[in-house]
């Protein structure tokens, strides 16, 4: 007996779960469902294309506009059973038109037909290309109504607007910290999980987000694409450029709520707040000494390892950190770009200027917990605390003499090496300490700062 088959519609082979039913499925069942429905959907679209072509031929031959196809991909907003035609659980998207399917298929095929004419980068969608082209043109068509800041993408504007509204709709389930965008939450969750999915191909270092990897890769390539318009200094990331630009503008938008001190970047504010809280979250694994910030810990760890990877090209002296090398290089150049506005004294680094300015203001934010004595810098406080603890962590490798601070050790080491980096400009006599040079210079200037006042 012959079996006769009727026409089959898409609804005949579609199973749509309610939200309650969908929640009850386990991940493998959900995956199976998606795979089956996706295959069905592709097959029906393929049949529709064939039958549309067949219908067109029938119309040409018989003058009839009627199609005998039973395969229906609805072009209405609502299907016959009242469900939206785009409310399909196949990757949460039912593609009403074949062009939508083609766009979606590019995710799996890797096809990127849209190419940027300036840099040859390719994209899956024309909208992605348009967004990218704004990087070259500098166009930022989306403007914040409250502060007039402009953005290349509408989603970036929406995220920015939450800064004004204070809205943080994305909450971490582990620590309840909230975020203004989902991407920041996902990155934060990796702190808890320890996941670092982005790996550097050159040194195998891993990162929790792709932007951190891209910035790190520039340390290998030497690329610094962000340039200061005022002094032409270049940086590996935009945040470093923004922080640098504030040295020109004097802007310090981050304020400490306890002492009203302001800072040019949020990281410095966070580190400063630990002065008040006493928090030292970064601990050395070898000696258990704790630090307020990770950079201080890294510097300290090199005191155990003796590692000094940064060498001066002029005198071959090596340093444990690049900032120390930069400070040292200024000794050779004699450049002191940081000047005090009150007394015109100049300094080779901004930290020295900040500490000097406290002499004028009288500010001493660093307090000893044992005797309440206050100091203008954390290094002075550290040296003072060793008086109480009698700690002498700095050891001379040649004679094993111990010191309470690194500067005393460096001065002592010069007695072994014979190094005298401080030279008098008038007679070229050299000294191992800056203080001795200053005293010597008074011979030429005949200055007598410590003159006895007669009654």
Tab-separated table of C-alpha atoms in Angstrom:
chain	number	residue	atom	x	y	z
A	1	UNK	CA	0.000	0.000	0.000
A	2	UNK	CA	1.400	3.339	-1.040
A	3	UNK	CA	1.850	6.014	1.602
A	4	UNK	CA	0.843	9.548	0.628
A	5	UNK	CA	2.697	12.455	2.211
A	6	UNK	CA	1.038	15.817	2.792
A	7	UNK	CA	2.852	19.168	2.784
A	8	UNK	CA	5.118	19.808	5.758
A	9	UNK	CA	5.381	23.265	7.345
A	10	UNK	CA	8.192	24.579	9.549
A	11	UNK	CA	5.843	24.455	12.558
A	12	UNK	CA	5.394	20.675	12.024
A	13	UNK	CA	9.039	20.014	12.945
A	14	UNK	CA	9.490	22.831	15.467
A	15	UNK	CA	9.410	22.336	19.215
A	16	UNK	CA	9.318	25.535	21.250
A	17	UNK	CA	9.752	25.249	25.002
A	18	UNK	CA	8.274	27.634	27.522
A	19	UNK	CA	10.702	29.475	29.821
A	20	UNK	CA	9.757	27.109	32.667
A	21	UNK	CA	10.429	24.026	30.521
A	22	UNK	CA	13.722	25.441	29.186
A	23	UNK	CA	15.122	25.960	32.703
A	24	UNK	CA	14.572	22.268	33.503
A	25	UNK	CA	16.836	21.089	30.646
A	26	UNK	CA	20.480	20.303	31.402
A	27	UNK	CA	23.274	21.824	29.233
A	28	UNK	CA	23.695	18.728	27.029
A	29	UNK	CA	19.933	18.630	26.304
A	30	UNK	CA	19.945	22.320	25.434
A	31	UNK	CA	22.887	21.798	23.080
A	32	UNK	CA	21.151	18.840	21.376
A	33	UNK	CA	17.993	20.911	20.946
A	34	UNK	CA	19.915	23.819	19.398
A	35	UNK	CA	21.825	21.529	17.030
A	36	UNK	CA	18.651	19.770	15.785
A	37	UNK	CA	16.597	22.965	15.405
A	38	UNK	CA	19.475	24.745	13.678
A	39	UNK	CA	19.811	21.919	11.140
A	40	UNK	CA	16.019	21.869	10.524
A	41	UNK	CA	15.974	25.599	10.019
A	42	UNK	CA	18.826	25.570	7.502
A	43	UNK	CA	17.207	22.731	5.557
A	44	UNK	CA	13.887	24.571	5.318
A	45	UNK	CA	15.552	27.760	4.134
A	46	UNK	CA	17.389	25.797	1.440
A	47	UNK	CA	14.085	24.227	0.259
A	48	UNK	CA	12.425	27.628	0.270
A	49	UNK	CA	15.089	29.037	-2.079
A	50	UNK	CA	14.568	26.117	-4.517
A	51	UNK	CA	10.785	26.423	-4.430
A	52	UNK	CA	10.854	30.174	-4.871
A	53	UNK	CA	12.908	29.590	-8.043
A	54	UNK	CA	10.377	26.885	-9.166
A	55	UNK	CA	7.436	29.220	-8.476
A	56	UNK	CA	9.034	31.947	-10.573
A	57	UNK	CA	9.377	29.506	-13.502
A	58	UNK	CA	5.695	28.450	-13.154
A	59	UNK	CA	4.630	32.085	-13.216
A	60	UNK	CA	6.613	32.684	-16.410
A	61	UNK	CA	5.051	29.611	-18.075
A	62	UNK	CA	1.405	29.799	-16.905
A	63	UNK	CA	0.958	33.427	-15.880
A	64	UNK	CA	0.102	32.346	-12.316
A	65	UNK	CA	1.419	34.143	-9.217
A	66	UNK	CA	0.356	31.415	-6.812
A	67	UNK	CA	3.082	29.369	-5.113
A	68	UNK	CA	2.505	25.743	-4.148
A	69	UNK	CA	5.300	25.776	-1.545
A	70	UNK	CA	4.436	24.364	1.861
A	71	UNK	CA	7.640	25.589	3.470
A	72	UNK	CA	6.889	28.856	5.253
A	73	UNK	CA	9.355	31.310	6.688
A	74	UNK	CA	7.051	34.039	7.980
A	75	UNK	CA	7.729	37.635	6.964
A	76	UNK	CA	5.133	38.948	9.427
A	77	UNK	CA	5.987	40.172	12.899
A	78	UNK	CA	3.575	37.626	14.411
A	79	UNK	CA	3.199	33.976	13.345
A	80	UNK	CA	-0.198	32.195	13.216
A	81	UNK	CA	0.106	30.727	16.706
A	82	UNK	CA	0.751	34.161	18.212
A	83	UNK	CA	4.493	33.699	18.809
A	84	UNK	CA	6.937	36.144	17.329
A	85	UNK	CA	8.652	34.729	14.253
A	86	UNK	CA	12.018	35.741	15.716
A	87	UNK	CA	11.335	34.018	19.061
A	88	UNK	CA	13.116	30.757	18.221
A	89	UNK	CA	15.430	29.029	20.669
A	90	UNK	CA	17.910	28.190	17.911
A	91	UNK	CA	20.748	30.342	19.340
A	92	UNK	CA	17.934	32.710	20.421
A	93	UNK	CA	17.421	33.826	16.845
A	94	UNK	CA	14.977	32.772	14.079
A	95	UNK	CA	16.178	34.390	10.878
A	96	UNK	CA	13.138	35.760	9.028
A	97	UNK	CA	15.150	36.645	5.915
A	98	UNK	CA	17.951	34.660	4.356
A	99	UNK	CA	20.314	37.662	4.663
A	100	UNK	CA	20.026	37.349	8.448
A	101	UNK	CA	21.004	33.705	8.157
A	102	UNK	CA	23.994	34.590	5.987
A	103	UNK	CA	25.221	37.093	8.616
A	104	UNK	CA	24.837	34.526	11.376
A	105	UNK	CA	26.582	31.773	9.395
A	106	UNK	CA	29.713	33.963	9.153
A	107	UNK	CA	30.246	33.447	12.880
A	108	UNK	CA	30.915	29.770	12.183
A	109	UNK	CA	32.552	29.994	8.739
A	110	UNK	CA	34.942	32.784	9.760
A	111	UNK	CA	34.079	34.706	6.584
A	112	UNK	CA	34.798	38.457	6.811
A	113	UNK	CA	33.781	40.055	3.505
A	114	UNK	CA	33.963	43.714	4.615
A	115	UNK	CA	37.461	45.199	4.391
A	116	UNK	CA	38.774	48.525	5.687
A	117	UNK	CA	40.391	50.456	2.820
A	118	UNK	CA	42.908	52.137	5.133
A	119	UNK	CA	44.323	49.232	7.156
A	120	UNK	CA	42.908	46.133	5.366
A	121	UNK	CA	41.281	44.787	8.547
A	122	UNK	CA	38.242	42.639	7.722
A	123	UNK	CA	34.849	42.282	9.413
A	124	UNK	CA	31.800	39.995	9.344
A	125	UNK	CA	29.281	42.808	9.089
A	126	UNK	CA	29.148	46.175	7.385
A	127	UNK	CA	28.069	47.792	10.678
A	128	UNK	CA	31.281	46.536	12.323
A	129	UNK	CA	33.296	48.039	9.465
A	130	UNK	CA	31.525	51.408	9.865
A	131	UNK	CA	32.362	51.421	13.580
A	132	UNK	CA	35.999	50.587	12.828
A	133	UNK	CA	36.309	53.331	10.184
A	134	UNK	CA	35.542	55.886	12.898
A	135	UNK	CA	38.927	55.031	14.469
A	136	UNK	CA	40.610	56.399	11.327
A	137	UNK	CA	38.235	59.343	10.786
A	138	UNK	CA	37.991	60.279	14.462
A	139	UNK	CA	34.212	60.543	14.094
A	140	UNK	CA	32.289	60.237	17.360
A	141	UNK	CA	28.597	60.683	16.502
A	142	UNK	CA	27.136	59.688	19.893
A	143	UNK	CA	27.163	62.558	22.407
A	144	UNK	CA	26.345	62.538	26.112
A	145	UNK	CA	23.651	65.157	26.841
A	146	UNK	CA	24.979	65.800	30.345
A	147	UNK	CA	28.724	66.345	29.771
A	148	UNK	CA	28.985	66.533	25.935
A	149	UNK	CA	31.519	63.685	25.806
A	150	UNK	CA	31.348	61.877	22.463
A	151	UNK	CA	31.700	58.208	21.541
A	152	UNK	CA	32.204	56.071	18.453
A	153	UNK	CA	29.579	53.495	19.482
A	154	UNK	CA	26.091	53.859	20.929
A	155	UNK	CA	26.739	51.091	23.481
A	156	UNK	CA	29.761	53.016	24.787
A	157	UNK	CA	27.511	56.044	25.286
A	158	UNK	CA	24.953	53.938	27.192
A	159	UNK	CA	27.687	52.602	29.479
A	160	UNK	CA	29.046	56.135	30.001
A	161	UNK	CA	25.592	57.505	30.916
A	162	UNK	CA	25.555	55.126	33.878
A	163	UNK	CA	28.468	57.140	35.362
A	164	UNK	CA	26.052	60.086	35.672
A	165	UNK	CA	23.061	58.032	36.814
A	166	UNK	CA	25.127	55.841	39.157
A	167	UNK	CA	23.403	52.788	37.727
A	168	UNK	CA	25.339	49.550	38.130
A	169	UNK	CA	22.959	46.775	37.053
A	170	UNK	CA	25.537	43.953	36.896
A	171	UNK	CA	26.341	42.354	40.268
A	172	UNK	CA	29.009	39.802	41.170
A	173	UNK	CA	27.367	36.825	42.892
A	174	UNK	CA	30.474	36.092	44.956
A	175	UNK	CA	31.346	39.501	46.449
A	176	UNK	CA	28.271	41.624	45.542
A	177	UNK	CA	30.398	44.244	43.776
A	178	UNK	CA	28.373	45.976	41.074
A	179	UNK	CA	29.376	47.180	37.607
A	180	UNK	CA	27.988	49.451	34.925
A	181	UNK	CA	28.574	47.013	32.047
A	182	UNK	CA	28.467	43.244	31.635
A	183	UNK	CA	31.966	43.019	30.158
A	184	UNK	CA	33.520	44.530	33.287
A	185	UNK	CA	31.601	42.040	35.429
A	186	UNK	CA	32.871	39.091	33.359
A	187	UNK	CA	36.454	40.337	33.704
A	188	UNK	CA	35.967	40.823	37.464
A	189	UNK	CA	34.607	37.275	37.899
A	190	UNK	CA	37.922	35.937	36.599
A	191	UNK	CA	39.614	37.439	39.679
A	192	UNK	CA	37.598	34.972	41.768
A	193	UNK	CA	37.965	32.015	39.404
A	194	UNK	CA	41.649	32.668	38.637
A	195	UNK	CA	40.891	32.216	34.935
A	196	UNK	CA	43.338	33.941	32.578
A	197	UNK	CA	42.293	32.889	29.075
A	198	UNK	CA	44.441	35.349	27.117
A	199	UNK	CA	48.046	34.201	26.649
A	200	UNK	CA	51.031	36.065	25.199
A	201	UNK	CA	52.561	34.012	22.380
A	202	UNK	CA	56.047	35.368	23.070
A	203	UNK	CA	56.430	34.906	26.830
A	204	UNK	CA	53.362	32.772	27.746
A	205	UNK	CA	52.180	35.304	30.328
A	206	UNK	CA	48.395	35.107	30.782
A	207	UNK	CA	45.790	37.818	31.363
A	208	UNK	CA	42.155	38.047	32.462
A	209	UNK	CA	41.071	40.221	29.523
A	210	UNK	CA	42.110	40.768	25.909
A	211	UNK	CA	42.861	44.489	26.385
A	212	UNK	CA	45.503	43.673	29.019
A	213	UNK	CA	47.087	41.198	26.592
A	214	UNK	CA	47.166	43.789	23.768
A	215	UNK	CA	48.855	46.337	26.045
A	216	UNK	CA	51.364	43.708	27.209
A	217	UNK	CA	52.196	42.699	23.626
A	218	UNK	CA	53.324	46.271	22.998
A	219	UNK	CA	56.102	45.787	25.582
A	220	UNK	CA	57.535	43.192	23.165
A	221	UNK	CA	56.889	45.114	19.936
A	222	UNK	CA	57.847	48.524	21.343
A	223	UNK	CA	54.673	49.992	19.846
A	224	UNK	CA	53.437	53.176	21.539
A	225	UNK	CA	50.453	54.362	19.484
A	226	UNK	CA	49.184	57.047	21.879
A	227	UNK	CA	51.033	60.372	21.555
A	228	UNK	CA	50.790	63.488	23.713
A	229	UNK	CA	49.969	66.493	21.502
A	230	UNK	CA	51.861	68.877	23.776
A	231	UNK	CA	55.221	67.143	24.275
A	232	UNK	CA	55.066	64.253	21.735
A	233	UNK	CA	55.705	61.633	24.430
A	234	UNK	CA	54.210	58.277	23.441
A	235	UNK	CA	52.455	55.591	25.492
A	236	UNK	CA	51.378	51.974	25.092
A	237	UNK	CA	47.779	52.564	26.241
A	238	UNK	CA	45.257	55.414	26.216
A	239	UNK	CA	44.852	55.481	30.018
A	240	UNK	CA	48.581	56.210	30.447
A	241	UNK	CA	48.252	59.058	27.944
A	242	UNK	CA	45.232	60.527	29.785
A	243	UNK	CA	47.105	60.395	33.101
A	244	UNK	CA	50.159	62.024	31.478
A	245	UNK	CA	48.059	64.818	29.916
A	246	UNK	CA	46.986	65.805	33.428
A	247	UNK	CA	50.625	66.707	34.215
A	248	UNK	CA	50.232	69.465	31.601
A	249	UNK	CA	46.700	70.538	32.568
A	250	UNK	CA	47.202	70.123	36.325
A	251	UNK	CA	43.865	68.288	36.519
A	252	UNK	CA	43.451	65.998	39.535
A	253	UNK	CA	39.897	64.651	39.393
A	254	UNK	CA	40.259	61.925	42.044
A	255	UNK	CA	39.830	63.223	45.607
A	256	UNK	CA	40.414	61.458	48.912
A	257	UNK	CA	37.264	61.707	51.041
A	258	UNK	CA	39.266	61.669	54.281
A	259	UNK	CA	41.924	64.338	53.681
A	260	UNK	CA	40.698	65.979	50.415
A	261	UNK	CA	43.995	65.299	48.680
A	262	UNK	CA	43.570	65.012	44.909
A	263	UNK	CA	45.225	62.730	42.358
A	264	UNK	CA	45.586	62.550	38.601
A	265	UNK	CA	44.609	58.861	38.355
A	266	UNK	CA	42.327	56.500	40.277
A	267	UNK	CA	45.142	54.014	40.990
A	268	UNK	CA	47.104	56.608	42.953
A	269	UNK	CA	44.001	57.488	44.950
A	270	UNK	CA	43.432	53.813	45.836
A	271	UNK	CA	47.055	53.480	46.957
A	272	UNK	CA	46.794	56.694	48.980
A	273	UNK	CA	43.600	55.542	50.735
A	274	UNK	CA	45.592	52.634	52.147
A	275	UNK	CA	47.698	55.200	54.051
A	276	UNK	CA	44.549	55.996	56.061
A	277	UNK	CA	43.269	52.425	56.326
A	278	UNK	CA	46.693	50.893	57.026
A	279	UNK	CA	45.916	48.166	54.480
A	280	UNK	CA	48.941	46.441	52.953
A	281	UNK	CA	47.467	43.739	50.701
A	282	UNK	CA	50.664	42.805	48.822
A	283	UNK	CA	52.835	40.439	50.867
A	284	UNK	CA	56.332	39.160	50.119
A	285	UNK	CA	56.389	35.343	50.126
A	286	UNK	CA	59.979	35.204	51.357
A	287	UNK	CA	59.941	37.575	54.334
A	288	UNK	CA	56.186	38.283	54.783
A	289	UNK	CA	56.725	42.018	54.492
A	290	UNK	CA	53.561	43.709	53.212
A	291	UNK	CA	53.123	46.654	50.831
A	292	UNK	CA	50.369	49.007	49.782
A	293	UNK	CA	50.812	48.492	46.028
A	294	UNK	CA	52.070	45.769	43.693
A	295	UNK	CA	54.930	47.880	42.277
A	296	UNK	CA	56.457	48.315	45.726
A	297	UNK	CA	56.260	44.555	46.225
A	298	UNK	CA	57.946	43.892	42.871
A	299	UNK	CA	60.764	46.280	43.768
A	300	UNK	CA	61.180	44.647	47.169
A	301	UNK	CA	61.283	41.120	45.693
A	302	UNK	CA	64.303	42.145	43.621
A	303	UNK	CA	66.161	42.884	46.872
A	304	UNK	CA	65.946	39.129	47.543
A	305	UNK	CA	66.779	38.027	44.010
A	306	UNK	CA	69.387	40.736	43.353
A	307	UNK	CA	67.920	41.123	39.888
A	308	UNK	CA	68.734	44.463	38.212
A	309	UNK	CA	67.638	44.131	34.590
A	310	UNK	CA	67.757	47.820	33.641
A	311	UNK	CA	71.228	49.141	32.694
A	312	UNK	CA	72.436	52.694	32.077
A	313	UNK	CA	73.953	53.052	28.594
A	314	UNK	CA	76.364	55.765	29.724
A	315	UNK	CA	77.915	54.236	32.851
A	316	UNK	CA	76.675	50.615	32.788
A	317	UNK	CA	75.094	50.957	36.243
A	318	UNK	CA	72.135	48.592	36.669
A	319	UNK	CA	68.801	49.075	38.412
A	320	UNK	CA	65.963	46.905	39.594
A	321	UNK	CA	63.222	49.058	38.094
A	322	UNK	CA	62.915	51.269	34.965
A	323	UNK	CA	61.837	54.353	36.941
A	324	UNK	CA	65.085	54.156	38.952
A	325	UNK	CA	67.026	54.030	35.680
A	326	UNK	CA	65.163	57.096	34.364
A	327	UNK	CA	65.977	58.988	37.567
A	328	UNK	CA	69.630	57.988	37.266
A	329	UNK	CA	69.826	59.074	33.608
A	330	UNK	CA	68.759	62.582	34.649
A	331	UNK	CA	72.015	62.792	36.673
A	332	UNK	CA	73.913	62.538	33.364
A	333	UNK	CA	71.647	64.978	31.517
A	334	UNK	CA	71.339	67.430	34.414
A	335	UNK	CA	67.702	68.000	33.432
A	336	UNK	CA	65.334	68.988	36.267
A	337	UNK	CA	61.930	69.613	34.668
A	338	UNK	CA	59.829	69.701	37.861
A	339	UNK	CA	59.931	73.139	39.516
A	340	UNK	CA	58.410	74.293	42.797
A	341	UNK	CA	56.038	77.234	42.182
A	342	UNK	CA	56.777	78.746	45.607
A	343	UNK	CA	60.600	78.727	45.754
A	344	UNK	CA	61.561	77.771	42.161
A	345	UNK	CA	63.624	74.803	43.327
A	346	UNK	CA	63.818	72.204	40.535
A	347	UNK	CA	63.711	68.423	40.748
A	348	UNK	CA	64.446	65.549	38.426
A	349	UNK	CA	61.272	63.589	39.245
A	350	UNK	CA	57.695	64.493	40.214
A	351	UNK	CA	57.754	62.487	43.462
A	352	UNK	CA	60.608	64.654	44.755
A	353	UNK	CA	58.597	67.781	43.960
A	354	UNK	CA	55.484	66.453	45.756
A	355	UNK	CA	57.530	65.701	48.871
A	356	UNK	CA	59.260	69.099	48.711
A	357	UNK	CA	55.925	70.942	48.447
A	358	UNK	CA	54.959	69.453	51.825
A	359	UNK	CA	57.780	71.503	53.377
A	360	UNK	CA	55.828	74.638	52.363
A	361	UNK	CA	52.363	73.300	53.288
A	362	UNK	CA	53.534	71.584	56.488
A	363	UNK	CA	51.651	68.444	55.481
A	364	UNK	CA	52.908	65.230	57.080
A	365	UNK	CA	50.432	62.505	56.118
A	366	UNK	CA	52.491	59.499	57.267
A	367	UNK	CA	52.171	58.745	60.991
A	368	UNK	CA	54.063	56.230	63.127
A	369	UNK	CA	51.598	53.979	64.958
A	370	UNK	CA	53.961	53.477	67.884
A	371	UNK	CA	54.969	57.058	68.765
A	372	UNK	CA	52.586	59.173	66.589
A	373	UNK	CA	55.463	61.013	64.939
A	374	UNK	CA	54.533	62.218	61.436
A	375	UNK	CA	56.545	62.395	58.208
A	376	UNK	CA	56.280	63.956	54.770
A	377	UNK	CA	56.993	60.693	52.892
A	378	UNK	CA	56.363	56.979	53.305
A	379	UNK	CA	60.091	56.253	52.929
A	380	UNK	CA	60.876	58.491	55.920
A	381	UNK	CA	58.205	56.708	57.942
A	382	UNK	CA	59.657	53.327	56.907
A	383	UNK	CA	63.142	54.337	58.031
A	384	UNK	CA	61.761	55.661	61.323
A	385	UNK	CA	59.805	52.467	62.057
A	386	UNK	CA	63.040	50.508	61.865
A	387	UNK	CA	64.246	52.452	64.913
A	388	UNK	CA	61.456	50.763	66.875
A	389	UNK	CA	61.893	47.337	65.267
A	390	UNK	CA	65.723	47.610	65.047
A	391	UNK	CA	65.415	46.004	61.635
A	392	UNK	CA	68.396	46.300	59.274
A	393	UNK	CA	67.232	44.564	56.080
A	394	UNK	CA	69.852	45.988	53.700
A	395	UNK	CA	73.102	43.993	53.668
A	396	UNK	CA	76.360	44.881	51.915
A	397	UNK	CA	77.383	41.895	49.761
A	398	UNK	CA	81.086	42.670	50.136
A	399	UNK	CA	81.494	43.167	53.890
A	400	UNK	CA	78.100	42.018	55.269
A	401	UNK	CA	77.499	45.329	57.049
A	402	UNK	CA	73.778	45.939	57.590
A	403	UNK	CA	71.736	49.122	57.174
A	404	UNK	CA	68.211	50.265	57.969
A	405	UNK	CA	67.589	51.927	54.588
A	406	UNK	CA	68.640	51.373	50.987
A	407	UNK	CA	70.162	54.848	50.581
A	408	UNK	CA	72.597	54.199	53.440
A	409	UNK	CA	73.573	50.924	51.779
A	410	UNK	CA	74.126	52.628	48.396
A	411	UNK	CA	76.315	55.295	50.003
A	412	UNK	CA	78.301	52.600	51.785
A	413	UNK	CA	78.779	50.546	48.603
A	414	UNK	CA	80.559	53.527	47.049
A	415	UNK	CA	83.330	53.132	49.635
A	416	UNK	CA	84.032	49.744	48.013
A	417	UNK	CA	83.537	50.768	44.378
A	418	UNK	CA	85.149	54.209	44.664
A	419	UNK	CA	82.229	55.680	42.699
A	420	UNK	CA	81.816	59.443	43.014
A	421	UNK	CA	78.879	60.480	40.833
A	422	UNK	CA	78.537	64.059	42.119
A	423	UNK	CA	81.016	66.415	40.396
A	424	UNK	CA	81.589	70.092	41.060
A	425	UNK	CA	80.932	72.145	37.899
A	426	UNK	CA	83.587	74.726	38.804
A	427	UNK	CA	86.597	72.564	39.706
A	428	UNK	CA	85.471	69.052	38.632
A	429	UNK	CA	86.119	67.583	42.087
A	430	UNK	CA	83.879	64.529	42.596
A	431	UNK	CA	82.039	63.251	45.670
A	432	UNK	CA	80.213	60.097	46.673
A	433	UNK	CA	77.305	61.983	48.275
A	434	UNK	CA	75.205	64.931	47.146
A	435	UNK	CA	75.438	66.523	50.593
A	436	UNK	CA	79.222	66.597	50.431
A	437	UNK	CA	79.078	68.248	47.007
A	438	UNK	CA	76.744	70.959	48.362
A	439	UNK	CA	79.115	71.667	51.248
A	440	UNK	CA	82.055	71.866	48.815
A	441	UNK	CA	80.209	74.287	46.494
A	442	UNK	CA	79.945	76.760	49.396
A	443	UNK	CA	83.752	77.130	49.212
A	444	UNK	CA	83.316	78.666	45.752
A	445	UNK	CA	80.211	80.689	46.589
A	446	UNK	CA	81.532	81.648	50.068
A	447	UNK	CA	78.046	80.989	51.381
A	448	UNK	CA	77.807	80.575	55.179
A	449	UNK	CA	74.307	79.275	55.935
A	450	UNK	CA	75.107	78.347	59.554
A	451	UNK	CA	76.390	81.729	60.780
A	452	UNK	CA	76.393	82.371	64.523
A	453	UNK	CA	74.161	85.260	65.578
A	454	UNK	CA	75.863	87.425	68.234
A	455	UNK	CA	73.787	88.751	71.084
